[in-house]
Amino acid sequence: MKEAIHIKNMVCNRCIASVLTIFNAENYIVESVELGKVVATKGQKSKFESLNSALAEVGFEIIKNEAETLVELIKVKLINKIELGETEDLFKTLAEEFGKTETALSKLFSRHEGITLEKYTINLKLEKVKELIQLGQLNFSEIAYSLNYKNSSHLAKQFKSSTGMSMSEYKSLQDWDRKSLDQIV
């Protein structure tokens, strides 16, 4: 029987490749894979416990309840929207997409992740800022604009508050300190 299996911490393309490899090794017939979700049919020799264990070995977890699934879907949506530069009215858009209020989403997220939805989003945006600084294709004002900051000084203040250094100092580093998006909590 085909079922949708939601996977925690599966938020990047490398994650998709890793999870697909595990499902195939565990004899599942995979119909589709997207961030946070695999649609698959159990093969004759497949064992759910073995799949769960193999996923856990590389930092993934099968989500077993609706609230956790929603939190993971929020993470995936946020990452996608930030990657695409769709950050205007972000929380309002998420609330509409999930049919919940912004407050309800925020409370749910905080309860499950131990961090506010706003702080998580800021952390994602700051990692995107680091990536854009490393690429060197945009100046700081363009980076701020692309991520919908009010102005570059607002971004600069937030960046310094979070990292302890200015964006210029970060740019001059030889060893950039970046987290992958699935490591942000």
Short mmCIF file of N, CA, C and O in Angstrom, two decimals, residues 56-185:
data_model
loop_
_atom_site.label_atom_id
_atom_site.label_comp_id
_atom_site.label_asym_id
_atom_site.label_seq_id
_atom_site.Cartn_x
_atom_site.Cartn_y
_atom_site.Cartn_z
N ALA A 56 17.62 7.13 11.01
CA ALA A 56 18.14 7.74 12.24
C ALA A 56 19.66 7.78 12.25
O ALA A 56 20.26 8.73 12.77
N GLU A 57 20.29 6.78 11.65
CA GLU A 57 21.76 6.73 11.61
C GLU A 57 22.37 7.94 10.91
O GLU A 57 23.49 8.33 11.19
N VAL A 58 21.63 8.54 9.98
CA VAL A 58 22.16 9.71 9.25
C VAL A 58 21.42 10.99 9.61
O VAL A 58 21.50 11.99 8.89
N GLY A 59 20.69 10.97 10.74
CA GLY A 59 20.12 12.20 11.27
C GLY A 59 18.70 12.52 10.84
O GLY A 59 18.23 13.64 11.06
N PHE A 60 18.00 11.57 10.25
CA PHE A 60 16.61 11.79 9.87
C PHE A 60 15.69 11.04 10.82
O PHE A 60 16.11 10.12 11.51
N GLU A 61 14.43 11.42 10.80
CA GLU A 61 13.47 10.79 11.69
C GLU A 61 12.11 10.79 11.00
O GLU A 61 11.70 11.79 10.41
N ILE A 62 11.42 9.66 11.09
CA ILE A 62 10.07 9.59 10.54
C ILE A 62 9.13 10.30 11.51
O ILE A 62 9.16 10.05 12.71
N ILE A 63 8.34 11.19 10.97
CA ILE A 63 7.41 11.96 11.80
C ILE A 63 6.13 11.16 11.98
O ILE A 63 5.56 10.66 11.02
N LYS A 64 5.71 11.09 13.22
CA LYS A 64 4.58 10.22 13.54
C LYS A 64 3.29 10.94 13.88
O LYS A 64 2.27 10.30 14.08
N ASN A 65 3.31 12.28 13.97
CA ASN A 65 2.05 12.95 14.29
C ASN A 65 1.86 14.20 13.43
O ASN A 65 2.80 14.72 12.84
N GLU A 66 0.63 14.64 13.39
CA GLU A 66 0.23 15.74 12.50
C GLU A 66 0.92 17.06 12.84
O GLU A 66 1.32 17.81 11.95
N ALA A 67 1.08 17.35 14.12
CA ALA A 67 1.71 18.61 14.53
C ALA A 67 3.16 18.67 14.08
O ALA A 67 3.62 19.68 13.55
N GLU A 68 3.89 17.59 14.29
CA GLU A 68 5.29 17.54 13.85
C GLU A 68 5.39 17.64 12.33
O GLU A 68 6.31 18.26 11.81
N THR A 69 4.46 17.02 11.64
CA THR A 69 4.44 17.11 10.18
C THR A 69 4.26 18.55 9.75
O THR A 69 4.96 19.04 8.86
N LEU A 70 3.34 19.26 10.39
CA LEU A 70 3.10 20.65 10.05
C LEU A 70 4.34 21.51 10.31
O LEU A 70 4.71 22.35 9.49
N VAL A 71 5.01 21.28 11.43
CA VAL A 71 6.24 22.03 11.74
C VAL A 71 7.29 21.79 10.66
O VAL A 71 7.95 22.72 10.20
N GLU A 72 7.43 20.56 10.25
CA GLU A 72 8.43 20.24 9.22
C GLU A 72 8.05 20.88 7.89
O GLU A 72 8.91 21.38 7.16
N LEU A 73 6.77 20.88 7.56
CA LEU A 73 6.31 21.54 6.33
C LEU A 73 6.56 23.05 6.39
O LEU A 73 6.92 23.67 5.38
N ILE A 74 6.39 23.64 7.56
CA ILE A 74 6.68 25.07 7.73
C ILE A 74 8.16 25.33 7.44
O ILE A 74 8.51 26.27 6.72
N LYS A 75 9.03 24.48 7.98
CA LYS A 75 10.48 24.64 7.75
C LYS A 75 10.80 24.58 6.26
O LYS A 75 11.54 25.42 5.73
N VAL A 76 10.26 23.59 5.59
CA VAL A 76 10.51 23.41 4.16
C VAL A 76 10.02 24.63 3.38
O VAL A 76 10.72 25.15 2.51
N LYS A 77 8.81 25.08 3.69
CA LYS A 77 8.25 26.26 3.00
C LYS A 77 9.12 27.49 3.23
O LYS A 77 9.38 28.26 2.30
N LEU A 78 9.55 27.71 4.47
CA LEU A 78 10.40 28.86 4.77
C LEU A 78 11.70 28.82 3.98
O LEU A 78 12.12 29.82 3.40
N ILE A 79 12.32 27.68 3.97
CA ILE A 79 13.59 27.53 3.24
C ILE A 79 13.38 27.81 1.76
O ILE A 79 14.14 28.56 1.15
N ASN A 80 12.34 27.24 1.19
CA ASN A 80 12.06 27.47 -0.23
C ASN A 80 11.78 28.93 -0.53
O ASN A 80 12.27 29.48 -1.50
N LYS A 81 10.99 29.57 0.32
CA LYS A 81 10.65 30.97 0.09
C LYS A 81 11.87 31.87 0.22
O LYS A 81 12.05 32.80 -0.58
N ILE A 82 12.73 31.60 1.17
CA ILE A 82 13.95 32.40 1.32
C ILE A 82 14.88 32.17 0.14
O ILE A 82 15.47 33.10 -0.39
N GLU A 83 15.01 30.93 -0.28
CA GLU A 83 15.85 30.63 -1.46
C GLU A 83 15.35 31.36 -2.70
O GLU A 83 16.13 31.80 -3.52
N LEU A 84 14.04 31.47 -2.83
CA LEU A 84 13.45 32.13 -4.00
C LEU A 84 13.30 33.63 -3.83
O LEU A 84 12.84 34.32 -4.74
N GLY A 85 13.66 34.15 -2.66
CA GLY A 85 13.54 35.58 -2.40
C GLY A 85 12.11 36.04 -2.16
O GLY A 85 11.80 37.21 -2.30
N GLU A 86 11.25 35.12 -1.79
CA GLU A 86 9.84 35.44 -1.54
C GLU A 86 9.61 35.67 -0.05
O GLU A 86 8.92 34.91 0.62
N THR A 87 10.20 36.76 0.46
CA THR A 87 10.16 36.98 1.90
C THR A 87 9.19 38.07 2.35
O THR A 87 9.05 38.31 3.54
N GLU A 88 8.51 38.70 1.43
CA GLU A 88 7.54 39.74 1.80
C GLU A 88 6.30 39.08 2.39
O GLU A 88 5.77 38.11 1.85
N ASP A 89 5.83 39.63 3.52
CA ASP A 89 4.65 39.09 4.22
C ASP A 89 4.75 37.58 4.43
O ASP A 89 3.78 36.84 4.26
N LEU A 90 5.91 37.14 4.82
CA LEU A 90 6.21 35.71 4.92
C LEU A 90 5.26 34.96 5.86
O LEU A 90 4.69 33.94 5.49
N PHE A 91 5.06 35.48 7.07
CA PHE A 91 4.22 34.76 8.03
C PHE A 91 2.76 34.78 7.62
O PHE A 91 2.04 33.80 7.81
N LYS A 92 2.32 35.88 7.05
CA LYS A 92 0.94 35.97 6.56
C LYS A 92 0.72 34.95 5.44
O LYS A 92 -0.29 34.24 5.42
N THR A 93 1.68 34.86 4.53
CA THR A 93 1.60 33.90 3.43
C THR A 93 1.56 32.47 3.95
O THR A 93 0.76 31.66 3.48
N LEU A 94 2.43 32.16 4.91
CA LEU A 94 2.43 30.82 5.49
C LEU A 94 1.09 30.50 6.15
O LEU A 94 0.56 29.40 5.96
N ALA A 95 0.57 31.44 6.91
CA ALA A 95 -0.71 31.23 7.58
C ALA A 95 -1.81 30.92 6.56
O ALA A 95 -2.60 30.00 6.76
N GLU A 96 -1.82 31.67 5.47
CA GLU A 96 -2.82 31.43 4.42
C GLU A 96 -2.63 30.05 3.79
O GLU A 96 -3.60 29.33 3.55
N GLU A 97 -1.38 29.69 3.50
CA GLU A 97 -1.11 28.40 2.86
C GLU A 97 -1.52 27.22 3.73
O GLU A 97 -1.95 26.19 3.22
N PHE A 98 -1.35 27.37 5.05
CA PHE A 98 -1.67 26.26 5.95
C PHE A 98 -3.05 26.38 6.57
O PHE A 98 -3.47 25.51 7.34
N GLY A 99 -3.77 27.45 6.25
CA GLY A 99 -5.12 27.62 6.78
C GLY A 99 -5.16 27.80 8.29
O GLY A 99 -6.09 27.34 8.96
N LYS A 100 -4.16 28.45 8.82
CA LYS A 100 -4.06 28.71 10.26
C LYS A 100 -3.79 30.19 10.47
O LYS A 100 -3.44 30.90 9.54
N THR A 101 -3.89 30.65 11.70
CA THR A 101 -3.51 32.03 11.98
C THR A 101 -2.00 32.08 12.19
O THR A 101 -1.37 31.05 12.49
N GLU A 102 -1.43 33.27 12.04
CA GLU A 102 0.00 33.43 12.27
C GLU A 102 0.35 33.05 13.70
O GLU A 102 1.36 32.40 13.95
N THR A 103 -0.51 33.43 14.64
CA THR A 103 -0.28 33.12 16.05
C THR A 103 -0.28 31.61 16.29
O THR A 103 0.58 31.09 17.01
N ALA A 104 -1.23 30.91 15.68
CA ALA A 104 -1.31 29.45 15.86
C ALA A 104 -0.06 28.77 15.31
O ALA A 104 0.50 27.87 15.95
N LEU A 105 0.40 29.20 14.14
CA LEU A 105 1.61 28.62 13.56
C LEU A 105 2.82 28.89 14.45
O LEU A 105 3.64 28.01 14.69
N SER A 106 2.91 30.13 14.92
CA SER A 106 4.04 30.51 15.76
C SER A 106 4.08 29.71 17.06
O SER A 106 5.14 29.22 17.47
N LYS A 107 2.94 29.56 17.71
CA LYS A 107 2.87 28.80 18.96
C LYS A 107 3.22 27.33 18.73
O LYS A 107 3.96 26.72 19.51
N LEU A 108 2.68 26.76 17.69
CA LEU A 108 2.96 25.36 17.36
C LEU A 108 4.46 25.17 17.11
O LEU A 108 5.08 24.26 17.65
N PHE A 109 5.04 26.06 16.32
CA PHE A 109 6.46 25.96 15.98
C PHE A 109 7.32 26.08 17.24
O PHE A 109 8.22 25.26 17.46
N SER A 110 7.03 27.07 18.06
CA SER A 110 7.81 27.29 19.30
C SER A 110 7.73 26.08 20.23
O SER A 110 8.73 25.68 20.81
N ARG A 111 6.55 25.53 20.36
CA ARG A 111 6.35 24.37 21.24
C ARG A 111 7.18 23.17 20.79
O ARG A 111 7.75 22.45 21.61
N HIS A 112 7.26 22.96 19.49
CA HIS A 112 7.97 21.77 18.98
C HIS A 112 9.46 21.98 18.76
O HIS A 112 10.23 21.03 18.83
N GLU A 113 9.87 23.20 18.47
CA GLU A 113 11.27 23.44 18.14
C GLU A 113 12.06 24.16 19.23
O GLU A 113 13.28 24.24 19.16
N GLY A 114 11.37 24.74 20.21
CA GLY A 114 12.07 25.45 21.28
C GLY A 114 12.67 26.77 20.84
O GLY A 114 13.56 27.30 21.50
N ILE A 115 12.20 27.30 19.74
CA ILE A 115 12.64 28.58 19.20
C ILE A 115 11.44 29.20 18.51
O ILE A 115 10.60 28.48 17.95
N THR A 116 11.35 30.51 18.54
CA THR A 116 10.20 31.14 17.89
C THR A 116 10.33 31.02 16.37
O THR A 116 11.44 30.91 15.84
N LEU A 117 9.21 31.08 15.72
CA LEU A 117 9.18 31.04 14.26
C LEU A 117 9.94 32.23 13.70
O LEU A 117 10.68 32.10 12.71
N GLU A 118 9.80 33.38 14.33
CA GLU A 118 10.50 34.58 13.87
C GLU A 118 12.02 34.41 13.98
O GLU A 118 12.76 34.72 13.05
N LYS A 119 12.49 33.90 15.11
CA LYS A 119 13.94 33.71 15.31
C LYS A 119 14.48 32.66 14.33
O LYS A 119 15.57 32.82 13.77
N TYR A 120 13.72 31.60 14.11
CA TYR A 120 14.13 30.57 13.15
C TYR A 120 14.26 31.18 11.76
O TYR A 120 15.23 30.93 11.04
N THR A 121 13.30 32.01 11.39
CA THR A 121 13.32 32.67 10.07
C THR A 121 14.52 33.60 9.96
O THR A 121 15.19 33.63 8.93
N ILE A 122 14.79 34.35 11.02
CA ILE A 122 15.97 35.23 11.02
C ILE A 122 17.24 34.41 10.84
O ILE A 122 18.11 34.78 10.04
N ASN A 123 17.34 33.28 11.54
CA ASN A 123 18.52 32.42 11.40
C ASN A 123 18.68 31.92 9.97
O ASN A 123 19.79 31.89 9.42
N LEU A 124 17.56 31.53 9.34
CA LEU A 124 17.61 31.09 7.94
C LEU A 124 18.09 32.22 7.03
O LEU A 124 18.94 32.03 6.16
N LYS A 125 17.52 33.39 7.24
CA LYS A 125 17.88 34.55 6.41
C LYS A 125 19.36 34.90 6.58
O LYS A 125 20.04 35.21 5.60
N LEU A 126 19.85 34.83 7.81
CA LEU A 126 21.25 35.17 8.04
C LEU A 126 22.19 34.14 7.40
O LEU A 126 23.26 34.52 6.90
N GLU A 127 21.79 32.90 7.37
CA GLU A 127 22.61 31.90 6.65
C GLU A 127 22.59 32.19 5.15
O GLU A 127 23.59 32.03 4.46
N LYS A 128 21.44 32.64 4.65
CA LYS A 128 21.35 33.04 3.24
C LYS A 128 22.23 34.25 2.98
O LYS A 128 22.90 34.35 1.95
N VAL A 129 22.26 35.20 3.93
CA VAL A 129 23.13 36.37 3.81
C VAL A 129 24.59 35.92 3.71
O VAL A 129 25.33 36.40 2.85
N LYS A 130 24.98 34.99 4.58
CA LYS A 130 26.36 34.48 4.54
C LYS A 130 26.68 33.88 3.17
O LYS A 130 27.75 34.10 2.61
N GLU A 131 25.73 33.11 2.65
CA GLU A 131 25.92 32.50 1.32
C GLU A 131 26.09 33.58 0.26
O GLU A 131 26.99 33.50 -0.59
N LEU A 132 25.24 34.60 0.30
CA LEU A 132 25.31 35.67 -0.70
C LEU A 132 26.60 36.48 -0.57
O LEU A 132 27.17 36.91 -1.57
N ILE A 133 27.06 36.68 0.65
CA ILE A 133 28.34 37.36 0.85
C ILE A 133 29.46 36.54 0.23
O ILE A 133 30.32 37.06 -0.47
N GLN A 134 29.45 35.25 0.47
CA GLN A 134 30.48 34.37 -0.08
C GLN A 134 30.47 34.37 -1.60
O GLN A 134 31.53 34.34 -2.22
N LEU A 135 29.29 34.39 -2.19
CA LEU A 135 29.21 34.39 -3.65
C LEU A 135 29.78 35.68 -4.24
O LEU A 135 30.27 35.69 -5.37
N GLY A 136 29.67 36.77 -3.49
CA GLY A 136 30.27 38.04 -3.91
C GLY A 136 29.61 38.70 -5.11
O GLY A 136 30.20 39.58 -5.73
N GLN A 137 28.41 38.33 -5.44
CA GLN A 137 27.74 38.89 -6.61
C GLN A 137 26.89 40.11 -6.28
O GLN A 137 26.54 40.88 -7.17
N LEU A 138 26.53 40.28 -5.00
CA LEU A 138 25.69 41.40 -4.59
C LEU A 138 26.40 42.20 -3.50
O LEU A 138 27.13 41.64 -2.69
N ASN A 139 26.16 43.51 -3.48
CA ASN A 139 26.68 44.30 -2.37
C ASN A 139 25.70 44.16 -1.19
O ASN A 139 24.63 43.57 -1.32
N PHE A 140 26.06 44.71 -0.05
CA PHE A 140 25.26 44.53 1.16
C PHE A 140 23.85 45.10 1.01
O PHE A 140 22.87 44.52 1.49
N SER A 141 23.71 46.22 0.34
CA SER A 141 22.38 46.81 0.13
C SER A 141 21.52 45.90 -0.74
O SER A 141 20.32 45.72 -0.47
N GLU A 142 22.11 45.33 -1.77
CA GLU A 142 21.37 44.43 -2.65
C GLU A 142 20.96 43.15 -1.91
O GLU A 142 19.87 42.62 -2.12
N ILE A 143 21.84 42.68 -1.03
CA ILE A 143 21.52 41.50 -0.23
C ILE A 143 20.32 41.82 0.68
O ILE A 143 19.36 41.05 0.76
N ALA A 144 20.37 42.96 1.34
CA ALA A 144 19.28 43.37 2.23
C ALA A 144 17.97 43.47 1.45
O ALA A 144 16.93 42.96 1.89
N TYR A 145 18.03 44.08 0.29
CA TYR A 145 16.84 44.24 -0.55
C TYR A 145 16.30 42.87 -0.99
O TYR A 145 15.10 42.63 -0.95
N SER A 146 17.19 41.97 -1.39
CA SER A 146 16.76 40.66 -1.89
C SER A 146 16.07 39.83 -0.82
O SER A 146 15.28 38.95 -1.13
N LEU A 147 16.36 40.11 0.46
CA LEU A 147 15.74 39.35 1.55
C LEU A 147 14.68 40.17 2.28
O LEU A 147 14.25 39.81 3.37
N ASN A 148 14.27 41.27 1.65
CA ASN A 148 13.16 42.10 2.13
C ASN A 148 13.42 42.77 3.48
O ASN A 148 12.50 42.93 4.28
N TYR A 149 14.66 43.14 3.73
CA TYR A 149 14.95 43.95 4.91
C TYR A 149 14.56 45.38 4.60
O TYR A 149 14.62 45.82 3.45
N LYS A 150 14.19 46.14 5.64
CA LYS A 150 13.79 47.53 5.44
C LYS A 150 14.91 48.35 4.84
O LYS A 150 14.69 49.22 3.99
N ASN A 151 16.13 48.07 5.30
CA ASN A 151 17.31 48.74 4.76
C ASN A 151 18.55 47.93 5.15
O ASN A 151 18.46 47.01 5.97
N SER A 152 19.68 48.30 4.59
CA SER A 152 20.89 47.53 4.85
C SER A 152 21.39 47.69 6.28
O SER A 152 22.01 46.78 6.83
N SER A 153 21.09 48.83 6.92
CA SER A 153 21.54 48.99 8.30
C SER A 153 20.76 48.07 9.25
O SER A 153 21.31 47.58 10.24
N HIS A 154 19.49 47.80 8.94
CA HIS A 154 18.72 46.85 9.74
C HIS A 154 19.34 45.46 9.63
O HIS A 154 19.53 44.76 10.63
N LEU A 155 19.68 45.05 8.42
CA LEU A 155 20.35 43.76 8.21
C LEU A 155 21.70 43.75 8.93
O LEU A 155 22.04 42.78 9.61
N ALA A 156 22.47 44.81 8.78
CA ALA A 156 23.81 44.87 9.39
C ALA A 156 23.72 44.71 10.91
O ALA A 156 24.52 43.99 11.52
N LYS A 157 22.75 45.38 11.51
CA LYS A 157 22.56 45.29 12.96
C LYS A 157 22.18 43.87 13.37
O LYS A 157 22.72 43.32 14.34
N GLN A 158 21.26 43.27 12.65
CA GLN A 158 20.82 41.91 12.95
C GLN A 158 21.97 40.92 12.76
O GLN A 158 22.17 40.01 13.57
N PHE A 159 22.75 41.10 11.70
CA PHE A 159 23.88 40.22 11.41
C PHE A 159 24.91 40.29 12.54
O PHE A 159 25.36 39.27 13.04
N LYS A 160 25.26 41.51 12.94
CA LYS A 160 26.25 41.70 14.01
C LYS A 160 25.74 41.15 15.33
O LYS A 160 26.50 40.49 16.07
N SER A 161 24.48 41.37 15.62
CA SER A 161 23.89 40.87 16.86
C SER A 161 23.95 39.34 16.92
O SER A 161 24.21 38.76 17.96
N SER A 162 23.73 38.69 15.79
CA SER A 162 23.69 37.24 15.73
C SER A 162 25.09 36.61 15.66
O SER A 162 25.35 35.60 16.31
N THR A 163 25.96 37.19 14.86
CA THR A 163 27.28 36.57 14.61
C THR A 163 28.40 37.16 15.44
O THR A 163 29.47 36.55 15.55
N GLY A 164 28.20 38.37 15.96
CA GLY A 164 29.25 39.03 16.72
C GLY A 164 30.26 39.76 15.85
O GLY A 164 31.28 40.24 16.34
N MET A 165 29.99 39.81 14.55
CA MET A 165 30.88 40.53 13.64
C MET A 165 30.08 41.24 12.57
O MET A 165 28.93 40.89 12.32
N SER A 166 30.70 42.23 11.96
CA SER A 166 30.03 42.94 10.88
C SER A 166 30.04 42.08 9.62
O SER A 166 30.80 41.11 9.52
N MET A 167 29.23 42.46 8.66
CA MET A 167 29.21 41.73 7.39
C MET A 167 30.55 41.90 6.68
O MET A 167 31.03 40.96 6.04
N SER A 168 31.18 43.05 6.80
CA SER A 168 32.50 43.27 6.20
C SER A 168 33.55 42.36 6.83
O SER A 168 34.38 41.79 6.12
N GLU A 169 33.48 42.24 8.15
CA GLU A 169 34.42 41.33 8.83
C GLU A 169 34.19 39.90 8.37
O GLU A 169 35.14 39.16 8.12
N TYR A 170 32.93 39.51 8.26
CA TYR A 170 32.61 38.16 7.80
C TYR A 170 33.15 37.93 6.38
O TYR A 170 33.74 36.90 6.08
N LYS A 171 32.96 38.93 5.54
CA LYS A 171 33.40 38.83 4.14
C LYS A 171 34.91 38.62 4.05
O LYS A 171 35.39 37.89 3.17
N SER A 172 35.66 39.21 4.97
CA SER A 172 37.12 39.10 4.91
C SER A 172 37.67 37.82 5.54
O SER A 172 38.86 37.55 5.44
N LEU A 173 36.81 37.04 6.17
CA LEU A 173 37.27 35.78 6.77
C LEU A 173 37.75 34.80 5.70
O LEU A 173 37.21 34.76 4.59
N GLN A 174 38.70 33.98 6.06
CA GLN A 174 39.15 32.91 5.17
C GLN A 174 38.34 31.63 5.42
O GLN A 174 38.10 30.86 4.52
N ASP A 175 37.96 31.44 6.67
CA ASP A 175 37.22 30.23 7.07
C ASP A 175 35.80 30.64 7.44
O ASP A 175 35.53 31.00 8.57
N TRP A 176 34.90 30.62 6.47
CA TRP A 176 33.53 31.05 6.71
C TRP A 176 32.78 30.04 7.56
O TRP A 176 32.81 28.84 7.30
N ASP A 177 32.09 30.56 8.54
CA ASP A 177 31.33 29.74 9.47
C ASP A 177 29.87 29.72 9.03
O ASP A 177 29.13 30.65 9.31
N ARG A 178 29.49 28.66 8.32
CA ARG A 178 28.10 28.56 7.86
C ARG A 178 27.53 27.23 8.29
O ARG A 178 28.22 26.23 8.35
N LYS A 179 26.24 27.24 8.56
CA LYS A 179 25.51 26.02 8.88
C LYS A 179 24.69 25.63 7.68
O LYS A 179 24.18 26.49 6.96
N SER A 180 24.51 24.33 7.48
CA SER A 180 23.57 23.93 6.45
C SER A 180 22.16 24.19 7.00
O SER A 180 21.95 24.21 8.21
N LEU A 181 21.22 24.40 6.12
CA LEU A 181 19.88 24.79 6.53
C LEU A 181 19.20 23.77 7.43
O LEU A 181 18.39 24.11 8.27
N ASP A 182 19.54 22.50 7.26
CA ASP A 182 18.92 21.48 8.12
C ASP A 182 19.50 21.46 9.53
O ASP A 182 18.98 20.79 10.40
N GLN A 183 20.57 22.21 9.76
CA GLN A 183 21.17 22.29 11.08
C GLN A 183 20.71 23.49 11.89
O GLN A 183 21.12 23.70 13.01
N ILE A 184 19.87 24.31 11.31
CA ILE A 184 19.40 25.53 11.97
C ILE A 184 18.20 25.19 12.85
O ILE A 184 17.21 24.65 12.39
N VAL A 185 18.33 25.50 14.12
CA VAL A 185 17.22 25.30 15.07
C VAL A 185 17.17 26.47 16.00
O VAL A 185 18.02 27.23 16.18
#
